[in-house]
Amino acid sequence: HGKIELFGGCDSSATTCNEVGTQVLTYGRGLPPAEMLLRIDAIDAQEIQRVAWTYLNDKEISVTAL
C-alpha cells in the first residue's frame, strides 16, 4: 500500500516538491526510488518493536487525578 502511494505517479508538483524536501531534511539528499524501496523493504517486526520501545516506553510513572 505505501509503495503504491509513494510511486503512484499522479502527484502534483507541490506534492512532489514536498516529498523531495522531506527527504532532503531527513537524509540530506533526495533518495532515488530504488533506494527508497530498499529502505521500506528493510523494515521488519523487530525494527518496529525497537523504535516503539525507544519512543513509547515511559520510564517515569505519572499519575493524574481529577
Tab-separated table of C-alpha atoms in Angstrom:
chain	number	residue	atom	x	y	z
A	1	HIS	CA	0.000	0.000	0.000
A	2	GLY	CA	2.737	2.502	0.946
A	3	LYS	CA	4.767	1.741	-2.178
A	4	ILE	CA	1.761	2.384	-4.399
A	5	GLU	CA	1.212	5.781	-2.777
A	6	LEU	CA	4.930	6.591	-2.969
A	7	PHE	CA	5.168	5.870	-6.687
A	8	GLY	CA	1.574	6.430	-7.753
A	9	GLY	CA	2.534	8.891	-10.469
A	10	CYS	CA	-0.496	11.155	-10.068
A	11	ASP	CA	1.168	13.595	-7.681
A	12	SER	CA	1.006	17.319	-8.199
A	13	SER	CA	4.229	19.289	-8.462
A	14	ALA	CA	3.606	20.669	-4.960
A	15	THR	CA	3.304	17.146	-3.543
A	16	THR	CA	6.484	16.057	-5.334
A	17	CYS	CA	8.368	19.107	-4.024
A	18	ASN	CA	7.111	18.372	-0.513
A	19	GLU	CA	8.334	14.763	-0.733
A	20	VAL	CA	11.768	15.770	-2.031
A	21	GLY	CA	12.021	18.467	0.653
A	22	THR	CA	11.197	15.913	3.348
A	23	GLN	CA	13.886	13.588	2.002
A	24	VAL	CA	16.461	16.387	1.956
A	25	LEU	CA	15.645	17.357	5.541
A	26	THR	CA	15.722	13.728	6.688
A	27	TYR	CA	18.629	12.277	4.681
A	28	GLY	CA	20.464	15.364	3.432
A	29	ARG	CA	19.592	14.495	-0.184
A	30	GLY	CA	16.797	13.262	-2.402
A	31	LEU	CA	16.551	9.474	-2.477
A	32	PRO	CA	16.317	7.521	-5.730
A	33	PRO	CA	13.197	5.351	-5.934
A	34	ALA	CA	15.251	2.124	-5.792
A	35	GLU	CA	16.900	3.177	-2.537
A	36	MET	CA	13.571	4.196	-1.030
A	37	LEU	CA	12.153	0.744	-1.872
A	38	LEU	CA	15.168	-0.946	-0.271
A	39	ARG	CA	14.692	1.110	2.891
A	40	ILE	CA	10.983	0.231	3.040
A	41	ASP	CA	11.660	-3.473	2.457
A	42	ALA	CA	14.303	-3.495	5.224
A	43	ILE	CA	11.673	-2.728	7.885
A	44	ASP	CA	10.676	-5.813	9.862
A	45	ALA	CA	8.771	-6.542	13.069
A	46	GLN	CA	11.916	-6.329	15.215
A	47	GLU	CA	12.708	-2.872	13.842
A	48	ILE	CA	9.180	-1.688	14.608
A	49	GLN	CA	9.435	-3.077	18.152
A	50	ARG	CA	12.810	-1.374	18.651
A	51	VAL	CA	11.528	2.012	17.512
A	52	ALA	CA	8.300	1.666	19.503
A	53	TRP	CA	10.258	0.786	22.652
A	54	THR	CA	12.605	3.733	22.130
A	55	TYR	CA	9.869	6.321	21.643
A	56	LEU	CA	6.896	4.918	23.546
A	57	ASN	CA	8.499	3.435	26.658
A	58	ASP	CA	7.885	5.868	29.505
A	59	LYS	CA	10.387	5.221	32.268
A	60	GLU	CA	8.734	7.685	34.586
A	61	ILE	CA	5.402	6.734	36.096
A	62	SER	CA	2.978	9.587	36.376
A	63	VAL	CA	-0.477	9.676	37.899
A	64	THR	CA	-3.134	12.222	37.153
A	65	ALA	CA	-6.329	12.510	39.126
A	66	LEU	CA	-9.264	14.844	38.800
